[in-house]
Short mmCIF file of C-alpha atoms in Angstrom, two decimals:
data_model
loop_
_atom_site.label_atom_id
_atom_site.label_comp_id
_atom_site.label_asym_id
_atom_site.label_seq_id
_atom_site.Cartn_x
_atom_site.Cartn_y
_atom_site.Cartn_z
CA MET A 1 54.05 32.34 33.35
CA ALA A 2 55.78 29.09 32.45
CA ARG A 3 54.83 27.50 29.12
CA ASP A 4 53.27 24.44 30.80
CA GLU A 5 51.20 26.60 33.14
CA GLN A 6 50.05 28.78 30.25
CA LEU A 7 49.00 25.74 28.24
CA LYS A 8 47.15 24.31 31.24
CA GLU A 9 45.30 27.59 31.82
CA ARG A 10 44.37 28.01 28.15
CA TRP A 11 43.32 24.35 27.83
CA GLU A 12 41.04 24.69 30.84
CA ARG A 13 39.55 27.86 29.34
CA VAL A 14 38.83 26.09 26.02
CA GLN A 15 37.49 23.01 27.80
CA LYS A 16 35.20 25.04 30.07
CA LYS A 17 33.89 27.28 27.29
CA LEU A 18 33.14 24.34 24.96
CA SER A 19 31.60 22.35 27.81
CA ASN A 20 29.27 25.21 28.68
CA GLN A 21 28.34 25.72 25.03
CA PHE A 22 27.91 22.09 23.94
CA ALA A 23 27.61 19.84 27.01
CA ASP A 24 25.47 21.80 29.48
CA GLY A 25 28.56 22.45 31.57
CA GLU A 26 29.56 18.78 31.86
CA LEU A 27 33.32 18.79 31.29
CA MET A 28 34.15 17.58 27.77
CA GLU A 29 37.09 15.21 27.42
CA LEU A 30 39.84 15.51 24.80
CA ASP A 31 38.23 13.04 22.36
CA ALA A 32 34.90 14.86 22.46
CA ILE A 33 36.60 18.16 21.66
CA ILE A 34 38.52 16.55 18.79
CA TYR A 35 35.22 15.18 17.44
CA LEU A 36 33.63 18.62 17.72
CA ILE A 37 36.50 20.16 15.73
CA GLY A 38 36.01 17.50 13.05
CA VAL A 39 32.33 18.41 12.75
CA GLN A 40 33.28 22.09 12.55
CA GLU A 41 35.87 21.45 9.85
CA LEU A 42 33.50 19.31 7.79
CA GLY A 43 30.96 22.12 7.96
CA GLN A 44 27.91 19.88 8.34
CA PRO A 45 27.03 20.32 12.02
CA HIS A 46 23.34 19.34 11.87
CA ARG A 47 23.88 16.00 10.19
CA LYS A 48 23.55 12.67 12.04
CA TYR A 49 26.76 10.64 11.87
CA LYS A 50 27.24 6.88 11.99
CA LYS A 51 29.98 5.39 14.15
CA ASP A 52 32.49 5.03 11.26
CA HIS A 53 31.87 8.64 10.26
CA LYS A 54 32.66 9.73 13.81
CA ILE A 55 36.10 8.17 13.49
CA ASP A 56 36.54 9.93 10.14
CA LEU A 57 35.53 13.23 11.77
CA MET A 58 38.16 12.76 14.44
CA HIS A 59 40.71 12.05 11.70
CA ILE A 60 39.76 15.33 9.96
CA ALA A 61 40.24 17.15 13.24
CA ILE A 62 43.61 15.57 13.98
CA CYS A 63 44.90 16.34 10.49
CA THR A 64 43.64 19.92 10.76
CA LEU A 65 45.13 20.37 14.23
CA LEU A 66 48.52 18.96 13.27
CA GLU A 67 48.74 20.68 9.87
CA PRO A 68 50.43 23.79 11.35
CA TYR A 69 53.06 21.47 12.86
CA GLY A 70 53.98 20.19 9.39
CA TYR A 71 52.63 16.65 9.81
CA TYR A 72 49.70 16.90 7.39
CA GLU A 73 48.73 18.98 4.40
CA PHE A 74 45.24 19.53 3.00
CA ASP A 75 44.91 17.73 -0.33
CA PHE A 76 41.34 17.95 -1.67
CA TYR A 77 37.61 17.74 -0.94
CA ASP A 78 35.83 14.65 -2.23
CA GLU A 79 32.42 14.69 -3.98
CA ASP A 80 30.66 14.54 -0.59
CA GLY A 81 32.56 17.57 0.72
CA TRP A 82 34.87 15.62 3.03
CA PRO A 83 38.40 17.03 3.25
CA HIS A 84 41.35 14.75 2.60
CA PHE A 85 44.90 15.26 3.80
CA ARG A 86 48.24 13.82 2.89
CA VAL A 87 51.03 12.99 5.31
CA LYS A 88 53.96 15.38 5.01
CA GLU A 89 55.99 14.01 7.89
CA GLU A 90 55.44 10.95 10.04
CA LEU A 91 54.40 11.67 13.60
CA PRO A 92 57.08 10.91 16.16
CA VAL A 93 56.51 8.03 18.54
CA LEU A 94 55.01 9.59 21.64
CA LYS A 95 53.85 8.19 24.95
CA ALA A 96 50.14 8.60 25.73
CA GLY A 97 50.75 11.60 28.00
CA GLU A 98 52.92 13.27 25.36
CA GLN A 99 50.21 12.69 22.74
CA ALA A 100 47.64 14.34 24.98
CA VAL A 101 49.89 17.37 25.55
CA LEU A 102 50.53 17.74 21.82
CA MET A 103 46.80 17.56 21.04
CA LYS A 104 45.88 20.00 23.83
CA GLU A 105 48.52 22.42 22.55
CA ALA A 106 47.20 22.06 18.99
CA ILE A 107 43.60 22.55 20.15
CA VAL A 108 44.50 25.67 22.10
CA HIS A 109 46.33 27.01 19.04
CA TYR A 110 43.32 26.18 16.83
CA PHE A 111 40.86 28.04 19.04
CA MET A 112 43.18 31.00 19.45
CA GLU A 113 43.49 31.21 15.64
CA LYS A 114 39.67 31.10 15.40
CA GLU A 115 39.55 33.82 18.10
CA TYR A 116 37.35 31.61 20.27
CA ILE A 117 39.72 32.30 23.15
CA SER A 118 42.47 34.86 23.57
#
């Protein structure tokens, strides 16, 4: 199977499984899945979040997802338990479609590492 086809198949598997588990089967978009990963990584899933915290949660997710690619490195947890990262390497300039592919690839990798999908 070609790499692009494999990514597409795995992404659809992640998307469908998460949608069934968290959105009553309504297909979750990329941003919603990134947000969900941020909540998971923070480890406070039952908390209510304000709008600015939602952006911070997505930032946590993006840093976590791109850490294996060498772009970010975990630095420390603050007094409220929020993780902080430092930039190791600047992200390359990518077109919107290329950004989406990179994030889908990172999400698939994340959920395979967590053994959520195989």
